[in-house]
XYZ file of C-alpha atoms in Angstrom:
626
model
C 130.333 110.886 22.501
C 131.107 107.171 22.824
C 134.631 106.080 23.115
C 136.184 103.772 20.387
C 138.479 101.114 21.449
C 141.450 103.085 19.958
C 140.637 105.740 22.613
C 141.667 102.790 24.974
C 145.151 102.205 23.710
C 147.808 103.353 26.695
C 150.996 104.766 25.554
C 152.630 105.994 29.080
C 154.704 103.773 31.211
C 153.115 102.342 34.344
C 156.550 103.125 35.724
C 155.122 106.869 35.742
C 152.135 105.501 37.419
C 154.143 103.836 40.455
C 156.572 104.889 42.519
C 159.969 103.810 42.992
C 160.374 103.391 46.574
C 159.238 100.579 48.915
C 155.535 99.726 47.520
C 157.590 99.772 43.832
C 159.497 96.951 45.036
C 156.992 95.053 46.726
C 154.876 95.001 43.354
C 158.000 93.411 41.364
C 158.524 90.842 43.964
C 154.670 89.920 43.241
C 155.184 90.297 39.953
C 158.498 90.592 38.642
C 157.390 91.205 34.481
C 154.873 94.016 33.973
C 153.034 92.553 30.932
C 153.370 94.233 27.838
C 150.030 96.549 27.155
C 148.270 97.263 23.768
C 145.176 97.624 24.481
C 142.544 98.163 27.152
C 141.551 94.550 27.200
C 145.076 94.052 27.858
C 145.357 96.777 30.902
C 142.437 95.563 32.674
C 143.019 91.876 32.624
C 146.454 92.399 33.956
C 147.165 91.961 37.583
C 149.330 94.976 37.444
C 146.935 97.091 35.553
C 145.682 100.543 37.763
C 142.241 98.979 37.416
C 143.206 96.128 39.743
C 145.285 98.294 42.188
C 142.971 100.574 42.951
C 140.961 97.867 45.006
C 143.963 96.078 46.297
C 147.322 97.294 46.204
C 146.369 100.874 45.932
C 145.511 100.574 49.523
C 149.076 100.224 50.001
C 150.384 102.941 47.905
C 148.660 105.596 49.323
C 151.018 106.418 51.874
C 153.683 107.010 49.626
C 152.220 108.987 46.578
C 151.402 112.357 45.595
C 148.225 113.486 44.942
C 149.280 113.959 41.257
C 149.956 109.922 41.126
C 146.746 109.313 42.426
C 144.857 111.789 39.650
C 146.904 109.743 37.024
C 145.173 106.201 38.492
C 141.944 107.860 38.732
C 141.841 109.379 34.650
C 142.992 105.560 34.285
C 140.007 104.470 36.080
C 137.963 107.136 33.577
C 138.772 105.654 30.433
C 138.871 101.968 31.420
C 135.035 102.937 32.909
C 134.191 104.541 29.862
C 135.655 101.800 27.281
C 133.964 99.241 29.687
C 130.620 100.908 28.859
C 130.877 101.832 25.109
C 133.299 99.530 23.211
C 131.375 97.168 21.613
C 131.494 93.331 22.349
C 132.921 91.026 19.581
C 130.190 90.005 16.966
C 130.799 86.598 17.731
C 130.142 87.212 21.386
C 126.810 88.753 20.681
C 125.895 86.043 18.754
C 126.698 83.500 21.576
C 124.486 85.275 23.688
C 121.536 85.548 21.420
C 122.091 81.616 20.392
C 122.018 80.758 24.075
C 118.406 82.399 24.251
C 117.246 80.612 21.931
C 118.634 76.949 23.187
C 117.415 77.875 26.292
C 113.474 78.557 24.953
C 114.166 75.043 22.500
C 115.156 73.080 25.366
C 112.355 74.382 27.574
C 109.955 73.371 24.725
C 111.359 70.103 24.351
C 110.849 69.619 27.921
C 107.054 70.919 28.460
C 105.997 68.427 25.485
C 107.595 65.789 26.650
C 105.901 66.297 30.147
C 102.895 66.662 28.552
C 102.539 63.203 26.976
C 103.963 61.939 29.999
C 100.928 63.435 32.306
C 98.779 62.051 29.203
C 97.366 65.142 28.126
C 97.008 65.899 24.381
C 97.440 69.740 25.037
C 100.743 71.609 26.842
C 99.455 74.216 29.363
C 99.458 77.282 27.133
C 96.618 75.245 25.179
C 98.956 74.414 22.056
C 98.593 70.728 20.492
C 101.229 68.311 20.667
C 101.553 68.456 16.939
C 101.086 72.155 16.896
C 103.806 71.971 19.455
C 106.013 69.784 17.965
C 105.924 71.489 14.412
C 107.062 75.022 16.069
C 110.097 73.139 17.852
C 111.360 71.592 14.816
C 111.478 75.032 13.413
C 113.342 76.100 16.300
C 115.818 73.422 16.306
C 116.646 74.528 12.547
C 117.255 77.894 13.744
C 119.417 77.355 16.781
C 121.185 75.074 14.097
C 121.597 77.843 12.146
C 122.860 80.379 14.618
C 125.129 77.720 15.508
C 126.814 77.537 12.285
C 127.529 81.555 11.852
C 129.202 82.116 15.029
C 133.085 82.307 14.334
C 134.182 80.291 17.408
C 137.918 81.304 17.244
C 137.490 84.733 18.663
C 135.842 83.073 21.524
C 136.905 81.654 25.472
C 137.933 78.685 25.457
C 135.162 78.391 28.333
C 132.803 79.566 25.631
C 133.947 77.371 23.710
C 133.170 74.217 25.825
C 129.953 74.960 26.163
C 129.128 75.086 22.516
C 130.530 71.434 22.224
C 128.084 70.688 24.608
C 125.410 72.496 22.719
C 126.043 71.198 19.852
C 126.253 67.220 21.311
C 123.122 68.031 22.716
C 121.478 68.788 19.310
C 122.079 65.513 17.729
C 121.512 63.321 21.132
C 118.608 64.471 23.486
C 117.216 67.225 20.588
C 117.456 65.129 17.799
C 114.532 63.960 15.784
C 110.610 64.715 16.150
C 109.313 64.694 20.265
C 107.030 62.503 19.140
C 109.498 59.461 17.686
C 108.770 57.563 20.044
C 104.916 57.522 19.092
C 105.400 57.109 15.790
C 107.939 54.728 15.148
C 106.523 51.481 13.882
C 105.489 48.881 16.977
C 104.502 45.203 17.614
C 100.758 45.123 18.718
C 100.335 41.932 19.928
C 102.348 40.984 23.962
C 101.599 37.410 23.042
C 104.691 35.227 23.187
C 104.163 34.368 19.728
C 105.182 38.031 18.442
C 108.402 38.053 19.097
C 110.997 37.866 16.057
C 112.979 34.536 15.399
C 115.684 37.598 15.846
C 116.850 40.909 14.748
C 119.248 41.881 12.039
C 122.798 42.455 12.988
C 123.210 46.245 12.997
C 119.136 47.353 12.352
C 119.088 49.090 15.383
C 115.762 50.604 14.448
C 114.073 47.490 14.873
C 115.696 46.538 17.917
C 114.877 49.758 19.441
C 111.195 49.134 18.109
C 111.411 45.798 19.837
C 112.623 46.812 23.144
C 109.770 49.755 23.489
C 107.419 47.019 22.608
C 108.772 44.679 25.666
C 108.542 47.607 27.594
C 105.611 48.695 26.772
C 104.224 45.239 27.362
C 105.993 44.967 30.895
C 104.565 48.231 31.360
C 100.667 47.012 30.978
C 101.095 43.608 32.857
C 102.537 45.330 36.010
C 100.009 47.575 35.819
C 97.008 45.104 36.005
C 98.193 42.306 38.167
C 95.486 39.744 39.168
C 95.322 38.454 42.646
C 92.351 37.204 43.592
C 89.658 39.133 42.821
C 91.653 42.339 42.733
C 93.826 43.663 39.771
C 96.472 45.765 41.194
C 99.893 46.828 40.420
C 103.190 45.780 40.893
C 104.235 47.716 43.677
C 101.397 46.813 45.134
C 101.929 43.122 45.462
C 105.439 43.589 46.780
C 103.249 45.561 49.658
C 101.684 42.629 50.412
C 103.925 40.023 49.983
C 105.941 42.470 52.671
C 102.927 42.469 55.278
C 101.435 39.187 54.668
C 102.099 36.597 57.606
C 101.181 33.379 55.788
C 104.292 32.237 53.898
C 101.793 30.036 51.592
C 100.049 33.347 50.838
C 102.949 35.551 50.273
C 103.994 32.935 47.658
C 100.586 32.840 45.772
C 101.222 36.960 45.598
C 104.451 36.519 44.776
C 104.122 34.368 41.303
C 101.116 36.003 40.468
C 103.557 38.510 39.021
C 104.372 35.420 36.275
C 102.459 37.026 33.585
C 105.057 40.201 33.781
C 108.406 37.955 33.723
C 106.851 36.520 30.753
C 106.886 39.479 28.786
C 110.605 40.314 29.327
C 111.429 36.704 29.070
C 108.814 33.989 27.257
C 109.815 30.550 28.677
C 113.091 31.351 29.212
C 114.133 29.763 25.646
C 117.218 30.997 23.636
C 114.853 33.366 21.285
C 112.810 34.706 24.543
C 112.523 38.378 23.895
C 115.258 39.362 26.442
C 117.416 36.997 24.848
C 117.388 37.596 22.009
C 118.223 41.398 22.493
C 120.905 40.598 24.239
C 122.001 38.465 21.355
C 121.769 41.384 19.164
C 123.488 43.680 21.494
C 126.452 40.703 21.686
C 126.905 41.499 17.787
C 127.719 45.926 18.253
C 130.663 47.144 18.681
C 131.699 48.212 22.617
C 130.949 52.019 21.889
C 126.978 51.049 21.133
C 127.157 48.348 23.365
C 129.539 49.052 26.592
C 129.655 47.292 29.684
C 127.864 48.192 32.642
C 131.125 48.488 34.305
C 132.063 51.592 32.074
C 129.343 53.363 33.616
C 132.220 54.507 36.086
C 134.326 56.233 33.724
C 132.823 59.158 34.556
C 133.415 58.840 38.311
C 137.108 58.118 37.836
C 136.621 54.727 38.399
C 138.329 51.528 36.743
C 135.789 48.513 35.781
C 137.827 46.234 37.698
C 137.325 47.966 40.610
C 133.621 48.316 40.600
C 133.123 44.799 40.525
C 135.409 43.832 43.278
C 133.174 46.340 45.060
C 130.000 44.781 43.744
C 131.403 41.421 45.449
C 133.058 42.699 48.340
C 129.545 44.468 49.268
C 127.261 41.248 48.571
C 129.876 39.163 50.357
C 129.677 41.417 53.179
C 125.627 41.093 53.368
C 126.126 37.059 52.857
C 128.127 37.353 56.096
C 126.100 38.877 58.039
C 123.075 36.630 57.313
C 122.188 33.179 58.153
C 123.236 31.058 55.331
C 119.804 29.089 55.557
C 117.994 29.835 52.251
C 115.153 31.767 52.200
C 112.484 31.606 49.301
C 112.279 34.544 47.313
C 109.005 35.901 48.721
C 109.962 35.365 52.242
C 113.051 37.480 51.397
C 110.761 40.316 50.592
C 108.910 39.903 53.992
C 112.174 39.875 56.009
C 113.659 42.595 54.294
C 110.026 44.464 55.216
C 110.167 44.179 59.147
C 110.449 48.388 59.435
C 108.031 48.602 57.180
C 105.136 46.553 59.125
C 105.992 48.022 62.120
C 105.958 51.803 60.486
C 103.251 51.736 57.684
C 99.874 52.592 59.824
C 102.335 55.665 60.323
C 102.219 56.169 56.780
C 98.930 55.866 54.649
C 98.925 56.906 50.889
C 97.489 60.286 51.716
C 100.294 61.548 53.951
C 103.912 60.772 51.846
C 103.600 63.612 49.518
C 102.868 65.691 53.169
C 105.494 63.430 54.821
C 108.248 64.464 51.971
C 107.476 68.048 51.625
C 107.450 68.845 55.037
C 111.416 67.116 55.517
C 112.386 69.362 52.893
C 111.189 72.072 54.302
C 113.338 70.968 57.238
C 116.354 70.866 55.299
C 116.033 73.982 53.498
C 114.241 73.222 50.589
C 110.566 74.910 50.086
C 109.286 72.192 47.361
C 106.277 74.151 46.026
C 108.813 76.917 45.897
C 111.470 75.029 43.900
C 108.855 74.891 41.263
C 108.430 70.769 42.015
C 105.217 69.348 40.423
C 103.573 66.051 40.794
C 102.063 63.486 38.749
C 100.829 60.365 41.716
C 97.422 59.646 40.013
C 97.402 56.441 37.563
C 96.306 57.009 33.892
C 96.241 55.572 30.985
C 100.227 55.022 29.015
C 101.684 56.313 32.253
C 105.289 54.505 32.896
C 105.634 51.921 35.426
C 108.713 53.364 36.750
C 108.848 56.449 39.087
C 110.684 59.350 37.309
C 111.810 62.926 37.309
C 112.396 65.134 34.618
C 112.779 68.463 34.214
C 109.593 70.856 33.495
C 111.245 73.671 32.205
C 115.034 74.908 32.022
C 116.479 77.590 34.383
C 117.677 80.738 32.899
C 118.025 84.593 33.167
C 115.125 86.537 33.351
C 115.110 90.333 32.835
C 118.291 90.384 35.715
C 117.233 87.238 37.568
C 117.929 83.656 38.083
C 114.457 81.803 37.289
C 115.564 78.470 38.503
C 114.255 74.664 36.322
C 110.728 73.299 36.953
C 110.480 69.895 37.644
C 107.843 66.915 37.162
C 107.854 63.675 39.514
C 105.982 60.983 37.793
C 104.464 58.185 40.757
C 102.172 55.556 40.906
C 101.082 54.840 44.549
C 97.876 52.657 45.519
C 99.731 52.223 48.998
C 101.404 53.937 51.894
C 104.372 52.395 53.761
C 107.839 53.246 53.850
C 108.850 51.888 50.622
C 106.985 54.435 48.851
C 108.164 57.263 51.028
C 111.125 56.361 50.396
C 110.806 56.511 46.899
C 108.748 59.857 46.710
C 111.962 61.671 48.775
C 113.803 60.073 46.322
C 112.500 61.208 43.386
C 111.663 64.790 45.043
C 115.268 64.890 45.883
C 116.319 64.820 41.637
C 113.566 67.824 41.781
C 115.459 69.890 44.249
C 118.557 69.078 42.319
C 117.136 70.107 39.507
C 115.773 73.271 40.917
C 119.628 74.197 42.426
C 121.435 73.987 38.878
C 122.626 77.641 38.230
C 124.599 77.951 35.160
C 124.679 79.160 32.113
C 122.143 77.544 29.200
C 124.264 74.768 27.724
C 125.347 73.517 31.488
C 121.555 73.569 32.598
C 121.450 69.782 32.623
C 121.709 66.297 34.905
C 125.529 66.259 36.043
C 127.750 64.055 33.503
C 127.254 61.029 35.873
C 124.005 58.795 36.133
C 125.635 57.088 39.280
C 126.329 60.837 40.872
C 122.722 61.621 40.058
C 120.826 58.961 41.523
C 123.375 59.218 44.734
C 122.454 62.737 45.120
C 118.539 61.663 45.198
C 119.249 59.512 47.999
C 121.759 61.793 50.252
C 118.473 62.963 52.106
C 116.402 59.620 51.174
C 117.917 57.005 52.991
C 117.272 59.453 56.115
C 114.012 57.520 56.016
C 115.639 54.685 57.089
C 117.259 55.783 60.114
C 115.881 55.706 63.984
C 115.838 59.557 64.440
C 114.082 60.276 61.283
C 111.634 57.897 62.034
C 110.566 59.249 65.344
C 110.667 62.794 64.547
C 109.102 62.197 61.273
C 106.231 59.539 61.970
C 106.836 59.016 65.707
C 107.680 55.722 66.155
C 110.744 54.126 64.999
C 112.713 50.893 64.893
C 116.045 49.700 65.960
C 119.293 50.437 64.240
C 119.414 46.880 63.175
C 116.159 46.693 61.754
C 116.315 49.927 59.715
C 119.979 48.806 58.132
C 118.644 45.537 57.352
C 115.337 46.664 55.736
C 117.480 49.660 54.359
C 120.176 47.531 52.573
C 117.858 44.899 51.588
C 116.349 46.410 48.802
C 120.074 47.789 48.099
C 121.529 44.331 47.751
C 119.037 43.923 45.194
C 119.801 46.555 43.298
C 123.840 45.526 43.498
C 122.741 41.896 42.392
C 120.997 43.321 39.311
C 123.952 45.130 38.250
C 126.220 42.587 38.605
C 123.157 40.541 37.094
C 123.693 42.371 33.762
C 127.772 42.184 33.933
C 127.596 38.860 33.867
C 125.086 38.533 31.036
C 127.028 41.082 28.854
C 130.209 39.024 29.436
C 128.274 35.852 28.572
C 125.195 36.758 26.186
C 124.460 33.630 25.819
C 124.065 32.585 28.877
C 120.664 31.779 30.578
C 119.979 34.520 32.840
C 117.139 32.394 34.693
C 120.426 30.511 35.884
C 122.870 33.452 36.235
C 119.809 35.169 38.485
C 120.111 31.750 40.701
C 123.433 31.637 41.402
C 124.352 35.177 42.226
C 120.836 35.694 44.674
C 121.349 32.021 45.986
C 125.150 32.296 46.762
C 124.978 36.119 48.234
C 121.807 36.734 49.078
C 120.589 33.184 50.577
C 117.815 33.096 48.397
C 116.467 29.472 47.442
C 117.290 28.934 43.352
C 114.066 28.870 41.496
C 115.771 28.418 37.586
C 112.510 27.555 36.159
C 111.380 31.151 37.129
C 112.339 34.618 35.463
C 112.059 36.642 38.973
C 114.881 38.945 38.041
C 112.498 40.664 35.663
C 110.800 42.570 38.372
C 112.665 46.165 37.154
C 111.779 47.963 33.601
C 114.999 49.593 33.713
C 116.404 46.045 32.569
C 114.443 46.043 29.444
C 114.121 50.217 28.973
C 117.889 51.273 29.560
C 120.351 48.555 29.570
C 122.978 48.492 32.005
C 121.028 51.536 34.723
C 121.169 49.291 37.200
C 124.965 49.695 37.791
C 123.558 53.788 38.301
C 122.226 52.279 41.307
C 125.003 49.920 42.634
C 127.474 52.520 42.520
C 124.774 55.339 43.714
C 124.968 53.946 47.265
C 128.730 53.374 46.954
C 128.924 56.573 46.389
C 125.923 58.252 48.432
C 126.997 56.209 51.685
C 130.766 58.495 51.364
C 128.943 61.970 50.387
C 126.311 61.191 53.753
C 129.340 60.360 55.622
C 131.238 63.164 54.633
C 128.565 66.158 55.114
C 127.952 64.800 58.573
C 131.615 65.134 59.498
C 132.260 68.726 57.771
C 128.564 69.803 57.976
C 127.074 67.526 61.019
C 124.311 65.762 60.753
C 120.654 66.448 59.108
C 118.389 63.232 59.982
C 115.768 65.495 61.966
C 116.469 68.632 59.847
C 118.962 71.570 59.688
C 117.839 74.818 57.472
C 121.629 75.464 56.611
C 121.672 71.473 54.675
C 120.610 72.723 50.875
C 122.260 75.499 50.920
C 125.248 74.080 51.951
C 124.917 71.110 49.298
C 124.382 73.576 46.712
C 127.169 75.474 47.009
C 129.155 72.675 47.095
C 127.607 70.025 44.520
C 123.995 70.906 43.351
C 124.409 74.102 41.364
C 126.981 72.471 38.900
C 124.703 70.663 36.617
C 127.190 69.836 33.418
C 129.387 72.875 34.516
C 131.993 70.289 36.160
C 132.590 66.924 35.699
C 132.032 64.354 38.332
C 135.645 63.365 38.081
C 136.266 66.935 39.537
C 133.633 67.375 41.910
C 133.357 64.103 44.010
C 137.130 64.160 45.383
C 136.652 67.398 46.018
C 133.473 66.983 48.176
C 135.070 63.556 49.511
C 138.084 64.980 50.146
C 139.966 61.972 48.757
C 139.301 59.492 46.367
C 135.788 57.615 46.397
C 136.140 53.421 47.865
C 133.466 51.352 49.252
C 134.468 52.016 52.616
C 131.991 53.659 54.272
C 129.401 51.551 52.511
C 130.699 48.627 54.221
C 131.109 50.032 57.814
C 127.418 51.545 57.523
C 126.600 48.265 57.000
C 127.738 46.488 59.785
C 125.581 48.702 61.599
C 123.533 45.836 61.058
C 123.630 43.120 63.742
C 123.935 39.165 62.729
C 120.925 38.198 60.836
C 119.892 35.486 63.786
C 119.649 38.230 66.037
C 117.601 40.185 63.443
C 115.169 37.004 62.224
């Protein structure tokens, strides 16, 4: 019949159990107070309990014990087996299990409509509408809500309890409100300079929200139909050709035909232009709505006056090593490209999604395995910026690990190694994402944007070194070449974050100017104030502050590369042994541990911009370079 926990209760001394001679002795010297027992959850979580003897310090008390002593640890082992099988678990514990089910199956629904109107589709792939689809996970929302509220948290872990913190943040943040909010919240029609408000109520953050989707969405459209010449291409697509264009005068005809999209983010550069005058509103909420970039390394343990020393330090390190003759903004883009022109016949359009699956492979990671999906073909609404997102959520599956799906949204009319390099980027947040193994509420990007775009690029910037190159597309270019062209686009990145310090510092500032002064003074490029060239990236406009995700990214991803090549060796042409190795020791974690905990751990000190400045002297003096 089954055993009740009161069956469980142990009355007899363990000092009957043990002996008194030598092995007695050795056990108080381990552990000089037996813990007082009352029940079987007591006996087997204690280290002296028989349960945890007989695998370990049984072995040692065999010698000296009669067989009777060793039938009294075995009926031990009896009832704790048969209480381990029959009690019941706590009600509260069943319901966290049966809650976690369901957050898991929300989530996952969440997820498939959201990649669904991303891949511009009006049905998911199970055939169900998108209102159909969004009705049932409103509904479900209620009821994890619900199950939520009944479970009696203080008979649970306090692990347990962690996790339904997170749970329950999660509701109100990424689960909150209909999937479709962001369709049916009310919009500006018209991209027309003229449409923009005079300005936005202090504190209606529902129209400023509505405003910056509708700047977005606007940037969105212009860089997607570009006219040069007689063509209409992209954005990404000029930069291509500004890169492998020869004639200066043509590369600067390419290069403001792009106008029409800085106009969007930023009218004529007035003090009510559209950027302007969200960053006016933004100047008016309070620091927990509207925080500095530089907080974005709270999370990585780091102090905002010490990222932006960094920031400097690494753009004074790059103005060093370069001529200080200014260069005009397009003919920065064509230096910066020199790998590229010599590698892209090596790469047409048609081969990076090859290219990038076959590295993985190299490294461990079977892509069509991992569950990885792709969306490269241009439609209709699709964003402008390459993305990742998850597909579906990983979870337990009648006694097995199903691991996350993953989409990787891409736009490419072009080869060259500027895309590949952002494909195995983005493919890299898919393997990530395919690696997380925890438990439902820890399913999730780590804590830290900058830790997540750093682990995309631990195997991307492999693209940009010699050995890759040859063993990959076989050819290659010098070591000076490859760090130049690699930290080019890089320096970029770090100017744009400390683009947006300075304009959060000084909102009413004219970023036309502040864009001037930091890319003229660090980055050699010629001052154009009269032009609003810094509004080349939709992350500006779509998620304020991201950029710094980058910046510190490769502060960070230059010490995790250096690091796993001098514990792990080095993986530029491949090694099988690289993602399992990485996700034992940082991919599986998802939310499960905080970046604070996990990158000194992997570093094995404290993260600096050290090795970020010595990989980039690996580039030689700029006049050498030119």
């Amino acid at each position: 019949m089954p055993v009740s926990p009161r069956t469980c209760l142990v009355y007899f001394p363990l000092s009957r159990v043990y002996s008194r001679g030598r092995a007695k002795r050795r056990l108080d010297r381990s552990q000089p107070t037996l813990p007082r027992l009352h029940s079987f959850a007591g006996l087997v979580s204690s280290p002296l309990s028989p349960i945890s003897y007989l695998g370990g310090a049984s072995r040692r008390l065999r010698p000296c014990h009669p067989p009777h002593r060793i039938l009294g640890l075995l009926a031990l082992l009896v009832i704790a087996t048969a209480c381990t099988h029959n009690a019941p678990p706590p009600p509260s514990s069943v319901q966290l299990t049966n809650l976690e089910t369901s957050y898991t199956a929300l989530r996952s629904l969440r997820d498939t409509l959201g990649i669904t109107r991303a891949r511009g589709l009006i049905q998911t792939p199970s055939g169900e509408s998108l209102s159909a689809g969004d009705l049932r996970f409103l509904a479900a929302r209620s009821a994890v809500a619900r199950q939520l509220a009944e479970i009696e948290t203080t008979h649970l872990r306090s692990g347990d309890r962690a996790a339904l913190t997170i749970l329950s943040r999660t509701l109100t943040t990424d689960l909150a409100g209909n999937p479709d909010a962001r369709d049916s919240s009310p919009v500006l029609t018209s991209c027309a300079p003229g449409a923009a408000p005079a300005s936005i109520a202090p504190g209606d953050t529902t129209a400023a929200n509505a405003y910056r989707r509708h700047i977005y969405d606007c940037f969105g459209r212009a860089a997607s139909f570009v006219a040069a010449g007689n063509d209409t291409v992209d954005r990404l697509t000029i930069l291509g050709r500004i890169a492998d264009t020869p004639d200066a005068a043509e590369r600067q005809r390419l290069f403001l035909a792009l106008r029409p999209m800085w106009r969007t983010v930023n009218g004529d550069d007035g003090a009510r232009s559209p950027y302007r005058t969200l960053l006016l509103f933004g100047a008016d909420q309070d620091p927990e709505t509207n925080p500095s970039p530089l907080d974005r390394a709270a999370d990585i343990g780091v102090g905002p006056a010490t990222v932006e020393r960094w920031l400097v330090a690494i753009l004074d390190a790059w103005r060093t090593a370069t001529p200080d003759s200014a260069v005009e903004p397009w003919d920065y883009y064509y230096l910066a490209a020199a790998a590229d022109r010599q590698l892209d016949a090596r790469i047409p359009r048609d081969s990076l999604l090859p290219i990038t699956i076959r590295y993985y492979k190299t490294l461990g990671a079977d892509v069509p395995a991992l569950g990885v999906h792709y969306d490269l073909a241009p439609h209709p609404g699709k964003t402008p910026v390459a993305n990742t997102d998850f597909g579906s959520r990983g979870h337990e599956a009648d006694g097995r690990w199903i691991p996350s799906e993953s989409w990787v949204f891409a736009t490419y009319e072009t080869g060259g190694l500027d895309n590949l390099d952002e494909l195995v980027h983005e493919t890299g947040h898919a393997i990530h994402l395919a690696a997380i193994h925890e438990r439902p509420e820890y399913v999730d990007w780590p804590d830290s944007d900058p830790l997540t775009e750093a682990i995309a690029d631990i195997p991307a910037l492999n693209v940009f070194e010699p050995a890759w190159q040859y063993h990959f597309l076989g050819d290659s270019v010098s070591t000076p070449v490859a760090t130049r062209t690699k930290y080019a686009s890089i320096m970029l990145d770090i100017a744009w974050a400390l683009f947006e310090v300075r304009l959060h510092d000084h909102p009413d500032a004219d970023p036309n100017e502040v864009w001037a002064a930091i890319t003229s003074h660090y980055l050699h490029i010629a001052p154009h104030p009269e032009w609003s060239w810094w509004a080349m990236r939709g992350q500006l406009i779509d998620a304020p502050g991201y950029m710094m995700n980058y910046a510190l990214g490769a502060v960070i991803v230059t010490a995790i590369r250096e690091r796993i090549t001098a514990v792990h060796g080095p993986f530029a042409t491949g090694d099988p042994s690289w993602y399992p190795w990485l996700y034992a020791h940082l991919l599986r974690f998802g939310l499960a541990r905080s970046t604070r905990d996990v990158l000194p751990e992997l570093l094995g000190g404290p993260l600096t911009d050290a090795p970020l400045l010595r990989d980039l002297a690996r580039m030689r003096p700029a006049s050498a370079a030119r």
